[in-house]
Amino acid sequence: MRRWFCCFAVGLWACGPATQDTLSRDAGPPLAQDAGSQGPIAPPLPEVPAACEAELQRFSRTVHIPIASRLCIACHNEDGAASGSRLQLLGSDREGYLAHNWQALGQLGALRLGNDPVLLLRASGLHPEGHPGGALVPPSTPDYEVLAGFITDAMDPACNVPEQTTPECEAPPYGPAVLRRLTHLEYQYSVEAALQRPVLNEPALAADRVVDGFSNQADQLTVNALLADQYRTHAEDLGRELSTRLDEILPCSPAGELQDECKVLFIRDFGLRAFRRPLSSADVQRYEQLFDDTSQGDFASGVQWVVTAMLQSPHFLYRSEVGLADGQGRRQLDGFEIASQLAYFLTASPPDELLMEAARAGRLIDPEERIRQARRLAGSRRGQAALVRFFESWLDLGRLSTVPKDPGTYAGFNAQVRQSMQAETARFIAEVMWSGSGRLPELLSAPYSFADETLRSYYQPLPWQAPDAAGWSKSVDPSRHVGLLSQGGLLSVHAHANDASPIHRGKLVRERLLCQPLMPPPTGVSVELPALDPELTTRERYAAHSELEPCRSCHRLIDPIGFGFEAFDGAGRFAPLHAGEPVDASGEIVDSLDTDGRFEGLRGLAELLAGSSEVHRCFSNRLQRYAYGLSAHAGLACAEVEAYRTFADGDLQVEALIWSIVGSEHLTTRTATASEG
Amino acid sequence: MVFYSPTGTVHRHWRPDSDPTQLRFVAGSVLEPLAGLEEHLTVLDGLNYAGVASHDRGMLHMLTGGPDPLSETRGASLDQFVADHVGGASRMASLQLGVQTSELGATMQSRMSYRRAGVMVSPNDDPRDAHRRIFADLGEDTLALYAKRRSVLDLVRGELNSLKPRLGTKEQMKLDAHLEALRASEQGFTPLSTGAQCGFHPAAVTFDPSLNDNFPQVGRAQMDLMVAALACDLTRVASLQWSYASSATVLTHLGLSEAYHTLSHSDDGNAQGVADYLTGQRWYAEQFAYLVGRLRDLPEPGASGSMLDHSIVLWMTELGDSRLHECTDVPVVIAGRASGQLAGGRYLRFQGQPHNRLLTSICRAMGLSNLGFGDASTGTGLLEGLLV
């Protein structure tokens, strides 16, 4: 029996057995063996010299915290699912863990199969015995490069670690040329802009892939068969409808001899709005031809089918960020491509008239002009809504409208409350952004929030101030209100249907605020949640889970953070007492880069997070990925460093970060494809 | 036809009476709601999704047998692979319907159909939209309409192709996928000649299909649409996916208050949790029985017997034991006799054979000749003893 359990991977997956030759399911958790073996008789592991303290510290920062502690230790520890394997690691609460883990990983790095380190072969799944665990660390991803670098270091721990901790970036601060299919919301706004009227019946559109909460990632946005058909029927509906209202859509009168002229005018006019750029003469010709083929003398019919086609055209459905090669390894985007980036990032809509004018005049190549335009767009109603949507994606709040809640447990949590909670978060963000400091720390820890009439009654008595004109009352109370973290919507989404959940909440903080993705529980381990018991607090029920193996090795990263939410129930209400006694909402962050520490209550947690450069950097990366629609693997490491620096230098103002993104070189320049040199 | 329900099962409560030749369900068990249909059913036990575990890996392997792009089936799922061979003349090569599958978007956990390795197929979660697509163009002058649609498609295709030379490989692949999608859409430009006559035109629904409490109604509407599409020969291959792997659905209509996935982890010590989970499991069995019953009651056009007699309805799930996140001993039920190729009334146990053989056998029953399905290293060939 050979099993390989483990744990180098990104994203969601679990450890698993390589073969199925054993294990009746009643036999309990399986044991793993031979993590680094190459055959029936495992060769001895090579010696690796001991590392010095400076080298260990670097190992901790670059390999141990970001990779090993999250992805490996869960299985590869003495009580874990892979306790029988040759990769044995110690948790960071054990004495001498760094030196031990350096050795353990270094030995597998020194062990070769052919020319390749077994550690890399296993991690990437390229080992002949495979790695059945799931999404791996493929060659050329950042994590893979880190592991490869570690192996070189482990061979030669000369302790000549450079003093400088943030190496200068040498890669260009811009990414690849891409076509970005419109998100479903961008599609809706783009249709409305082309038609110059609202679309009342939202079409059904097949769900897109969501990465880290974001549904706008360019490499995930494709057109599959169902979506193509949905685009088609919607375009046909709109074309048909529009052809009955020619006077509204035509820029000219198609009477008599003017018909041909009007046809071209219409194609240019509608095309400009649909394609977000002026049409070329080849474009016009193509659509003239279609007009003639489909109209058969009926002008309205020609209009109908031109509209139908333009709304299915790749020039409409995709945002072009492609540009032209400049012969020096770069592509330069044109003004209209830049305008679309600004407009969709900041408003989810196509460029407006002023932006198109700036594009036409070639002014958007200038970062200052882009920032001027961005200020205007961000301040608009749609701009403010778009920023709120970023926060909703980042913290997974979009599911609030559908997340199931048990009415027996949470009386009063109805559709109206869900809507009001969503509005509360938007209201809170608006307050911080437009009336408050606009800084990330205030978003994370502000001692106030808002309630409309529905929420005032749902949340029960709080020192609500008199409502403003829109019906919102403010309440200030530093233990009840803790920025985004105590928002009713966030607390309701990150909980069970009938229970609060320290796991959901700890995971949210770990993955979305610290940018440390976790993996699901290892296979073969029973993962039943503690039963509901009115006698016990949530923390008491979950205690075993965070204290006993095999759960502990991962849940020590999660639950002690989640316990900070102990005073809030699973549906957004404040519940600081249990059976008349104050609940214990103390907790701890461990195994982070620079956020470790004990804290008291949600406020204590929020203050740790708000002051952490790790959280600031995580936020800056997420906002940039959202803006660019590109993942961590798109060669943007240097652009991310640049954005973070501007953010930190800008006193952690969210707007400073936005202007930095808008002014960045990525908006105007891309790397050329290989054939272009 | 594929019927998917989430989270595996608890074997003790799922297994039929042990006699292999006389299928009998145990009182109170998950499969008991299928009683009365035994002669049409084959229950399969002891199949493994070889080498994988966990919700998302199980989901990925369930219908693909492993996403190996170099394999005979290139990482396509069973429904897509079969549809490429038998779906050519129908309006839809295949039909994918879902019941609230997309709360988390399209993820490995929420998709089971693949065109090929890495290319997901989306189920339609909205019975209103599905209804419209299945019965489209009823009463239209389709000849003229389709000519215009084709002019549009030709233009769009030309644009997609002319964009490609300026792009890198990755972006070109995106446009190739788009072109492939347009071909599938174009297959729908087939007049609804039989549809108008075959007597099935389920009423369009009016409720919100995304709300948890409407889960059973959405499922019923989708099953009725699926049966109608098959009965009218608008498609030969269909799938129905209930929720997604780690299902957060709360089956409130059964009086349950916890997410299905949470219940699926109830240990044996938690009697109420297990009982609640079984309530949900049995409800899915009732849904399967409803679908199978509808097919049994419809005559097969142009042949003797019922539609069920000439079909295969495959009930799959992504895990074996729901508590342990393992993909061993995955529970499988097949309904239908595939025009006499399945005997029915049997309970077969396979002692840990890879389910790739099940997928290959189903292809064989559908008239295909592939030697394996998915990752060949986990096992090729047929599942001995399944087909008559």
Short mmCIF file of N, CA, C and O in Angstrom, two decimals, chain A residues 93-142:
data_model
loop_
_atom_site.label_atom_id
_atom_site.label_comp_id
_atom_site.label_asym_id
_atom_site.label_seq_id
_atom_site.Cartn_x
_atom_site.Cartn_y
_atom_site.Cartn_z
N ASP A 93 3.80 25.88 17.33
CA ASP A 93 3.76 26.01 18.78
C ASP A 93 4.75 25.05 19.44
O ASP A 93 4.82 24.96 20.66
N ARG A 94 5.52 24.32 18.61
CA ARG A 94 6.48 23.36 19.18
C ARG A 94 7.88 23.96 19.17
O ARG A 94 8.25 24.71 18.26
N GLU A 95 8.63 23.58 20.18
CA GLU A 95 9.97 24.13 20.31
C GLU A 95 10.83 23.66 19.14
O GLU A 95 10.78 22.48 18.76
N GLY A 96 11.61 24.55 18.59
CA GLY A 96 12.55 24.18 17.54
C GLY A 96 11.89 23.81 16.22
O GLY A 96 12.49 23.13 15.39
N TYR A 97 10.65 24.26 16.03
CA TYR A 97 9.93 23.82 14.83
C TYR A 97 10.58 24.32 13.54
O TYR A 97 10.61 23.60 12.55
N LEU A 98 11.12 25.53 13.57
CA LEU A 98 11.67 26.08 12.33
C LEU A 98 12.86 25.25 11.85
O LEU A 98 12.93 24.86 10.69
N ALA A 99 13.77 24.97 12.79
CA ALA A 99 14.96 24.21 12.42
C ALA A 99 14.56 22.81 11.95
O ALA A 99 15.07 22.29 10.96
N HIS A 100 13.60 22.22 12.65
CA HIS A 100 13.16 20.88 12.29
C HIS A 100 12.52 20.87 10.90
O HIS A 100 12.83 20.02 10.05
N ASN A 101 11.65 21.81 10.65
CA ASN A 101 10.94 21.82 9.37
C ASN A 101 11.86 22.20 8.21
O ASN A 101 11.68 21.74 7.09
N TRP A 102 12.84 23.03 8.50
CA TRP A 102 13.87 23.35 7.50
C TRP A 102 14.55 22.05 7.06
O TRP A 102 14.70 21.78 5.87
N GLN A 103 14.92 21.23 8.03
CA GLN A 103 15.57 19.96 7.74
C GLN A 103 14.65 19.05 6.93
O GLN A 103 15.04 18.49 5.91
N ALA A 104 13.42 18.91 7.41
CA ALA A 104 12.50 17.95 6.81
C ALA A 104 12.22 18.31 5.35
O ALA A 104 12.28 17.45 4.46
N LEU A 105 11.96 19.57 5.09
CA LEU A 105 11.68 19.99 3.72
C LEU A 105 12.96 19.98 2.89
O LEU A 105 12.96 19.60 1.72
N GLY A 106 14.06 20.41 3.52
CA GLY A 106 15.33 20.47 2.81
C GLY A 106 15.79 19.09 2.35
O GLY A 106 16.32 18.94 1.26
N GLN A 107 15.55 18.09 3.18
CA GLN A 107 15.97 16.73 2.79
C GLN A 107 15.21 16.25 1.57
O GLN A 107 15.80 15.65 0.67
N LEU A 108 13.93 16.49 1.52
CA LEU A 108 13.17 16.09 0.33
C LEU A 108 13.55 16.94 -0.87
O LEU A 108 13.42 16.52 -2.01
N GLY A 109 14.02 18.16 -0.59
CA GLY A 109 14.50 19.01 -1.67
C GLY A 109 15.83 18.49 -2.21
O GLY A 109 16.09 18.57 -3.41
N ALA A 110 16.64 17.93 -1.31
CA ALA A 110 17.95 17.42 -1.74
C ALA A 110 17.83 16.07 -2.42
O ALA A 110 18.68 15.69 -3.23
N LEU A 111 16.78 15.34 -2.09
CA LEU A 111 16.56 14.04 -2.71
C LEU A 111 16.17 14.24 -4.18
O LEU A 111 15.28 15.04 -4.47
N ARG A 112 16.86 13.54 -5.07
CA ARG A 112 16.59 13.77 -6.50
C ARG A 112 15.95 12.55 -7.14
O ARG A 112 16.24 11.42 -6.76
N LEU A 113 15.15 12.80 -8.14
CA LEU A 113 14.68 11.74 -9.02
C LEU A 113 15.12 12.22 -10.39
O LEU A 113 14.59 13.21 -10.91
N GLY A 114 16.14 11.54 -10.99
CA GLY A 114 16.78 12.14 -12.15
C GLY A 114 17.45 13.41 -11.68
O GLY A 114 18.17 13.41 -10.68
N ASN A 115 17.16 14.52 -12.34
CA ASN A 115 17.77 15.78 -11.93
C ASN A 115 16.87 16.59 -11.02
O ASN A 115 17.23 17.68 -10.59
N ASP A 116 15.66 16.10 -10.80
CA ASP A 116 14.67 16.97 -10.16
C ASP A 116 14.50 16.69 -8.68
O ASP A 116 14.44 15.53 -8.26
N PRO A 117 14.41 17.74 -7.88
CA PRO A 117 14.15 17.55 -6.45
C PRO A 117 12.78 16.89 -6.23
O PRO A 117 11.80 17.31 -6.84
N VAL A 118 12.76 15.88 -5.40
CA VAL A 118 11.50 15.17 -5.13
C VAL A 118 10.46 16.13 -4.53
O VAL A 118 9.27 16.04 -4.84
N LEU A 119 10.92 17.07 -3.74
CA LEU A 119 9.99 18.02 -3.12
C LEU A 119 9.18 18.75 -4.20
O LEU A 119 7.96 18.90 -4.10
N LEU A 120 9.87 19.20 -5.25
CA LEU A 120 9.17 19.92 -6.31
C LEU A 120 8.30 18.99 -7.14
O LEU A 120 7.20 19.34 -7.56
N LEU A 121 8.81 17.77 -7.38
CA LEU A 121 8.03 16.82 -8.17
C LEU A 121 6.71 16.49 -7.47
O LEU A 121 5.65 16.44 -8.08
N ARG A 122 6.82 16.27 -6.16
CA ARG A 122 5.61 15.95 -5.40
C ARG A 122 4.67 17.14 -5.36
O ARG A 122 3.46 17.02 -5.61
N ALA A 123 5.23 18.29 -5.08
CA ALA A 123 4.39 19.48 -4.92
C ALA A 123 3.66 19.81 -6.22
O ALA A 123 2.52 20.27 -6.21
N SER A 124 4.32 19.57 -7.34
CA SER A 124 3.72 19.94 -8.62
C SER A 124 2.92 18.80 -9.23
O SER A 124 2.29 18.97 -10.26
N GLY A 125 2.98 17.62 -8.61
CA GLY A 125 2.25 16.48 -9.15
C GLY A 125 2.95 15.83 -10.33
O GLY A 125 2.39 14.97 -10.99
N LEU A 126 4.19 16.23 -10.61
CA LEU A 126 4.89 15.68 -11.75
C LEU A 126 5.65 14.39 -11.40
O LEU A 126 6.22 13.75 -12.26
N HIS A 127 5.68 14.05 -10.13
CA HIS A 127 6.32 12.80 -9.70
C HIS A 127 5.61 11.62 -10.36
O HIS A 127 4.40 11.64 -10.50
N PRO A 128 6.39 10.60 -10.79
CA PRO A 128 5.74 9.45 -11.46
C PRO A 128 4.65 8.81 -10.60
O PRO A 128 3.69 8.26 -11.14
N GLU A 129 4.79 8.89 -9.31
CA GLU A 129 3.73 8.33 -8.46
C GLU A 129 2.62 9.32 -8.23
O GLU A 129 1.66 9.06 -7.51
N GLY A 130 2.75 10.47 -8.85
CA GLY A 130 1.67 11.44 -8.84
C GLY A 130 1.49 12.15 -7.51
O GLY A 130 2.33 12.08 -6.62
N HIS A 131 0.42 12.82 -7.44
CA HIS A 131 0.04 13.57 -6.25
C HIS A 131 -1.45 13.76 -6.36
O HIS A 131 -1.91 14.76 -6.88
N PRO A 132 -2.20 12.78 -5.92
CA PRO A 132 -3.64 12.77 -6.21
C PRO A 132 -4.42 13.78 -5.39
O PRO A 132 -5.63 13.76 -5.40
N GLY A 133 -3.76 14.65 -4.72
CA GLY A 133 -4.46 15.55 -3.82
C GLY A 133 -5.27 16.63 -4.47
O GLY A 133 -6.19 17.14 -3.88
N GLY A 134 -4.96 17.06 -5.67
CA GLY A 134 -5.78 18.11 -6.25
C GLY A 134 -4.98 19.16 -6.96
O GLY A 134 -3.91 18.89 -7.47
N ALA A 135 -5.53 20.38 -6.98
CA ALA A 135 -4.84 21.49 -7.63
C ALA A 135 -3.47 21.63 -6.99
O ALA A 135 -3.35 21.76 -5.79
N LEU A 136 -2.45 21.61 -7.79
CA LEU A 136 -1.09 21.54 -7.24
C LEU A 136 -0.40 22.89 -7.36
O LEU A 136 -1.02 23.90 -7.63
N VAL A 137 0.88 22.87 -7.12
CA VAL A 137 1.68 24.08 -7.33
C VAL A 137 2.40 23.89 -8.66
O VAL A 137 3.47 23.29 -8.70
N PRO A 138 1.81 24.33 -9.74
CA PRO A 138 2.41 24.04 -11.04
C PRO A 138 3.70 24.85 -11.23
O PRO A 138 3.83 25.93 -10.64
N PRO A 139 4.63 24.32 -12.02
CA PRO A 139 5.85 25.05 -12.30
C PRO A 139 5.52 26.46 -12.78
O PRO A 139 4.52 26.66 -13.45
N SER A 140 6.37 27.39 -12.42
CA SER A 140 6.30 28.80 -12.81
C SER A 140 5.25 29.61 -12.05
O SER A 140 5.07 30.78 -12.30
N THR A 141 4.57 29.00 -11.08
CA THR A 141 3.73 29.82 -10.20
C THR A 141 4.62 30.39 -9.09
O THR A 141 5.68 29.84 -8.81
N PRO A 142 4.20 31.48 -8.47
CA PRO A 142 5.03 32.09 -7.42
C PRO A 142 5.39 31.12 -6.30
O PRO A 142 6.55 31.07 -5.87
#
